[in-house]
């Protein structure tokens, strides 16, 4: 028994450079898709963003209070030093 050659057919897929559309569905009705996603998931987005915004606001407020307290302490020290020079 000898080997018998088998004929194979190759299928080649090709796209014409004039017919290609890169992700056409991605850009179609983009504002509508964004509105739909936001309206579907607004509760999840709120639950995610609220703590982040709250922590950021708290930190900014705390830092501002620290700056003001140091400024006030420096003002008190300088006024005490100026007052002691007068004596």
mmCIF file of N, CA and C in Angstrom, residues 11-68:
data_model
loop_
_atom_site.group_PDB
_atom_site.id
_atom_site.type_symbol
_atom_site.label_atom_id
_atom_site.label_comp_id
_atom_site.label_asym_id
_atom_site.label_seq_id
_atom_site.Cartn_x
_atom_site.Cartn_y
_atom_site.Cartn_z
ATOM 1 N N UNK A 11 -8.934 27.826 1.590
ATOM 2 C CA UNK A 11 -9.879 28.930 1.529
ATOM 3 C C UNK A 11 -9.170 30.157 2.096
ATOM 4 N N UNK A 12 -9.125 31.191 1.329
ATOM 5 C CA UNK A 12 -8.457 32.415 1.744
ATOM 6 C C UNK A 12 -9.510 33.505 1.827
ATOM 7 N N UNK A 13 -9.586 34.114 3.004
ATOM 8 C CA UNK A 13 -10.511 35.225 3.191
ATOM 9 C C UNK A 13 -9.726 36.518 3.084
ATOM 10 N N UNK A 14 -10.258 37.437 2.328
ATOM 11 C CA UNK A 14 -9.591 38.717 2.185
ATOM 12 C C UNK A 14 -10.639 39.815 2.123
ATOM 13 N N UNK A 15 -10.282 40.951 2.630
ATOM 14 C CA UNK A 15 -11.161 42.102 2.567
ATOM 15 C C UNK A 15 -10.549 43.133 1.631
ATOM 16 N N UNK A 16 -11.383 43.708 0.871
ATOM 17 C CA UNK A 16 -10.922 44.765 -0.009
ATOM 18 C C UNK A 16 -10.638 46.005 0.835
ATOM 19 N N UNK A 17 -9.561 46.714 0.558
ATOM 20 C CA UNK A 17 -9.287 47.927 1.335
ATOM 21 C C UNK A 17 -10.354 48.999 1.129
ATOM 22 N N UNK A 18 -11.130 48.880 0.085
ATOM 23 C CA UNK A 18 -12.180 49.858 -0.181
ATOM 24 C C UNK A 18 -13.490 49.488 0.512
ATOM 25 N N UNK A 19 -13.596 48.273 1.019
ATOM 26 C CA UNK A 19 -14.833 47.806 1.633
ATOM 27 C C UNK A 19 -14.751 47.689 3.152
ATOM 28 N N UNK A 20 -13.591 47.948 3.730
ATOM 29 C CA UNK A 20 -13.425 47.751 5.168
ATOM 30 C C UNK A 20 -14.073 48.890 5.945
ATOM 31 N N UNK A 21 -14.766 48.512 6.981
ATOM 32 C CA UNK A 21 -15.311 49.478 7.934
ATOM 33 C C UNK A 21 -14.849 49.022 9.312
ATOM 34 N N UNK A 22 -14.099 49.872 9.976
ATOM 35 C CA UNK A 22 -13.545 49.503 11.276
ATOM 36 C C UNK A 22 -14.561 49.845 12.354
ATOM 37 N N UNK A 23 -15.053 48.836 13.008
ATOM 38 C CA UNK A 23 -16.016 48.964 14.111
ATOM 39 C C UNK A 23 -17.118 49.990 13.817
ATOM 40 N N UNK A 24 -17.933 49.764 12.820
ATOM 41 C CA UNK A 24 -18.953 50.772 12.504
ATOM 42 C C UNK A 24 -20.023 50.891 13.583
ATOM 43 N N UNK A 25 -20.299 49.814 14.304
ATOM 44 C CA UNK A 25 -21.336 49.857 15.325
ATOM 45 C C UNK A 25 -20.923 50.586 16.582
ATOM 46 N N UNK A 26 -19.627 50.768 16.779
ATOM 47 C CA UNK A 26 -19.150 51.420 17.992
ATOM 48 C C UNK A 26 -19.508 52.899 18.021
ATOM 49 N N UNK A 27 -19.392 53.562 16.907
ATOM 50 C CA UNK A 27 -19.593 55.012 16.853
ATOM 51 C C UNK A 27 -21.025 55.387 16.497
ATOM 52 N N UNK A 28 -21.816 54.408 16.099
ATOM 53 C CA UNK A 28 -23.189 54.695 15.679
ATOM 54 C C UNK A 28 -24.049 54.987 16.905
ATOM 55 N N UNK A 29 -24.703 56.130 16.933
ATOM 56 C CA UNK A 29 -25.594 56.546 18.018
ATOM 57 C C UNK A 29 -24.886 56.525 19.373
ATOM 58 N N UNK A 30 -23.689 57.079 19.423
ATOM 59 C CA UNK A 30 -22.904 57.084 20.658
ATOM 60 C C UNK A 30 -23.573 57.856 21.797
ATOM 61 N N UNK A 31 -24.121 59.056 21.590
ATOM 62 C CA UNK A 31 -24.798 59.739 22.702
ATOM 63 C C UNK A 31 -25.995 58.949 23.243
ATOM 64 N N UNK A 32 -26.720 58.302 22.374
ATOM 65 C CA UNK A 32 -27.849 57.485 22.812
ATOM 66 C C UNK A 32 -27.409 56.307 23.658
ATOM 67 N N UNK A 33 -26.295 55.681 23.252
ATOM 68 C CA UNK A 33 -25.769 54.551 24.024
ATOM 69 C C UNK A 33 -25.280 55.000 25.396
ATOM 70 N N UNK A 34 -24.608 56.144 25.433
ATOM 71 C CA UNK A 34 -24.115 56.658 26.716
ATOM 72 C C UNK A 34 -25.281 56.979 27.637
ATOM 73 N N UNK A 35 -26.317 57.626 27.095
ATOM 74 C CA UNK A 35 -27.504 57.954 27.905
ATOM 75 C C UNK A 35 -28.159 56.688 28.428
ATOM 76 N N UNK A 36 -28.242 55.668 27.590
ATOM 77 C CA UNK A 36 -28.858 54.412 27.998
ATOM 78 C C UNK A 36 -28.061 53.755 29.132
ATOM 79 N N UNK A 37 -26.738 53.731 29.011
ATOM 80 C CA UNK A 37 -25.902 53.123 30.054
ATOM 81 C C UNK A 37 -26.011 53.895 31.365
ATOM 82 N N UNK A 38 -26.000 55.222 31.284
ATOM 83 C CA UNK A 38 -26.098 56.036 32.498
ATOM 84 C C UNK A 38 -27.451 55.850 33.163
ATOM 85 N N UNK A 39 -28.523 55.851 32.361
ATOM 86 C CA UNK A 39 -29.857 55.705 32.944
ATOM 87 C C UNK A 39 -30.058 54.311 33.527
ATOM 88 N N UNK A 40 -29.409 53.306 32.957
ATOM 89 C CA UNK A 40 -29.504 51.953 33.516
ATOM 90 C C UNK A 40 -28.735 51.816 34.825
ATOM 91 N N UNK A 41 -27.584 52.474 34.911
ATOM 92 C CA UNK A 41 -26.663 52.218 36.020
ATOM 93 C C UNK A 41 -26.460 53.416 36.926
ATOM 94 N N UNK A 42 -27.411 54.315 37.019
ATOM 95 C CA UNK A 42 -27.183 55.526 37.811
ATOM 96 C C UNK A 42 -27.083 55.219 39.302
ATOM 97 N N UNK A 43 -27.767 54.193 39.764
ATOM 98 C CA UNK A 43 -27.689 53.847 41.191
ATOM 99 C C UNK A 43 -26.289 53.332 41.529
ATOM 100 N N UNK A 44 -25.766 52.458 40.692
ATOM 101 C CA UNK A 44 -24.424 51.933 40.930
ATOM 102 C C UNK A 44 -23.384 53.042 40.855
ATOM 103 N N UNK A 45 -23.537 53.935 39.879
ATOM 104 C CA UNK A 45 -22.580 55.038 39.732
ATOM 105 C C UNK A 45 -22.640 55.958 40.947
ATOM 106 N N UNK A 46 -23.854 56.212 41.449
ATOM 107 C CA UNK A 46 -24.006 57.070 42.627
ATOM 108 C C UNK A 46 -23.364 56.427 43.854
ATOM 109 N N UNK A 47 -23.597 55.135 44.020
ATOM 110 C CA UNK A 47 -23.018 54.433 45.165
ATOM 111 C C UNK A 47 -21.498 54.358 45.072
ATOM 112 N N UNK A 48 -20.968 54.376 43.869
ATOM 113 C CA UNK A 48 -19.518 54.372 43.710
ATOM 114 C C UNK A 48 -18.930 55.758 43.912
ATOM 115 N N UNK A 49 -19.543 56.770 43.320
ATOM 116 C CA UNK A 49 -18.956 58.104 43.314
ATOM 117 C C UNK A 49 -19.195 58.886 44.597
ATOM 118 N N UNK A 50 -20.300 58.649 45.285
ATOM 119 C CA UNK A 50 -20.603 59.412 46.500
ATOM 120 C C UNK A 50 -19.519 59.285 47.572
ATOM 121 N N UNK A 51 -19.071 58.081 47.918
ATOM 122 C CA UNK A 51 -17.993 58.012 48.911
ATOM 123 C C UNK A 51 -16.701 58.670 48.434
ATOM 124 N N UNK A 52 -16.397 58.540 47.152
ATOM 125 C CA UNK A 52 -15.169 59.153 46.634
ATOM 126 C C UNK A 52 -15.234 60.674 46.729
ATOM 127 N N UNK A 53 -16.363 61.252 46.337
ATOM 128 C CA UNK A 53 -16.527 62.704 46.411
ATOM 129 C C UNK A 53 -16.531 63.160 47.864
ATOM 130 N N UNK A 54 -17.183 62.387 48.744
ATOM 131 C CA UNK A 54 -17.225 62.733 50.158
ATOM 132 C C UNK A 54 -15.849 62.735 50.794
ATOM 133 N N UNK A 55 -15.056 61.711 50.518
ATOM 134 C CA UNK A 55 -13.705 61.636 51.082
ATOM 135 C C UNK A 55 -12.851 62.779 50.539
ATOM 136 N N UNK A 56 -12.943 63.053 49.248
ATOM 137 C CA UNK A 56 -12.161 64.139 48.644
ATOM 138 C C UNK A 56 -12.520 65.482 49.281
ATOM 139 N N UNK A 57 -13.817 65.727 49.460
ATOM 140 C CA UNK A 57 -14.266 66.978 50.066
ATOM 141 C C UNK A 57 -13.779 67.086 51.508
ATOM 142 N N UNK A 58 -13.868 65.990 52.257
ATOM 143 C CA UNK A 58 -13.413 65.988 53.639
ATOM 144 C C UNK A 58 -11.921 66.298 53.729
ATOM 145 N N UNK A 59 -11.130 65.671 52.863
ATOM 146 C CA UNK A 59 -9.676 65.888 52.899
ATOM 147 C C UNK A 59 -9.344 67.336 52.553
ATOM 148 N N UNK A 60 -10.013 67.896 51.548
ATOM 149 C CA UNK A 60 -9.758 69.284 51.172
ATOM 150 C C UNK A 60 -10.113 70.229 52.322
ATOM 151 N N UNK A 61 -11.250 69.967 52.968
ATOM 152 C CA UNK A 61 -11.683 70.794 54.094
ATOM 153 C C UNK A 61 -10.694 70.677 55.255
ATOM 154 N N UNK A 62 -10.239 69.460 55.543
ATOM 155 C CA UNK A 62 -9.284 69.236 56.635
ATOM 156 C C UNK A 62 -7.968 69.959 56.368
ATOM 157 N N UNK A 63 -7.479 69.864 55.133
ATOM 158 C CA UNK A 63 -6.228 70.530 54.786
ATOM 159 C C UNK A 63 -6.367 72.045 54.909
ATOM 160 N N UNK A 64 -7.511 72.578 54.502
ATOM 161 C CA UNK A 64 -7.721 74.024 54.598
ATOM 162 C C UNK A 64 -7.758 74.465 56.062
ATOM 163 N N UNK A 65 -8.408 73.674 56.928
ATOM 164 C CA UNK A 65 -8.441 73.994 58.356
ATOM 165 C C UNK A 65 -7.039 73.945 58.952
ATOM 166 N N UNK A 66 -6.232 72.959 58.538
ATOM 167 C CA UNK A 66 -4.854 72.875 59.027
ATOM 168 C C UNK A 66 -4.058 74.107 58.616
ATOM 169 N N UNK A 67 -4.209 74.535 57.383
ATOM 170 C CA UNK A 67 -3.495 75.727 56.919
ATOM 171 C C UNK A 67 -3.905 76.949 57.738
ATOM 172 N N UNK A 68 -5.210 77.081 57.961
ATOM 173 C CA UNK A 68 -5.698 78.237 58.705
ATOM 174 C C UNK A 68 -5.242 78.196 60.155
#
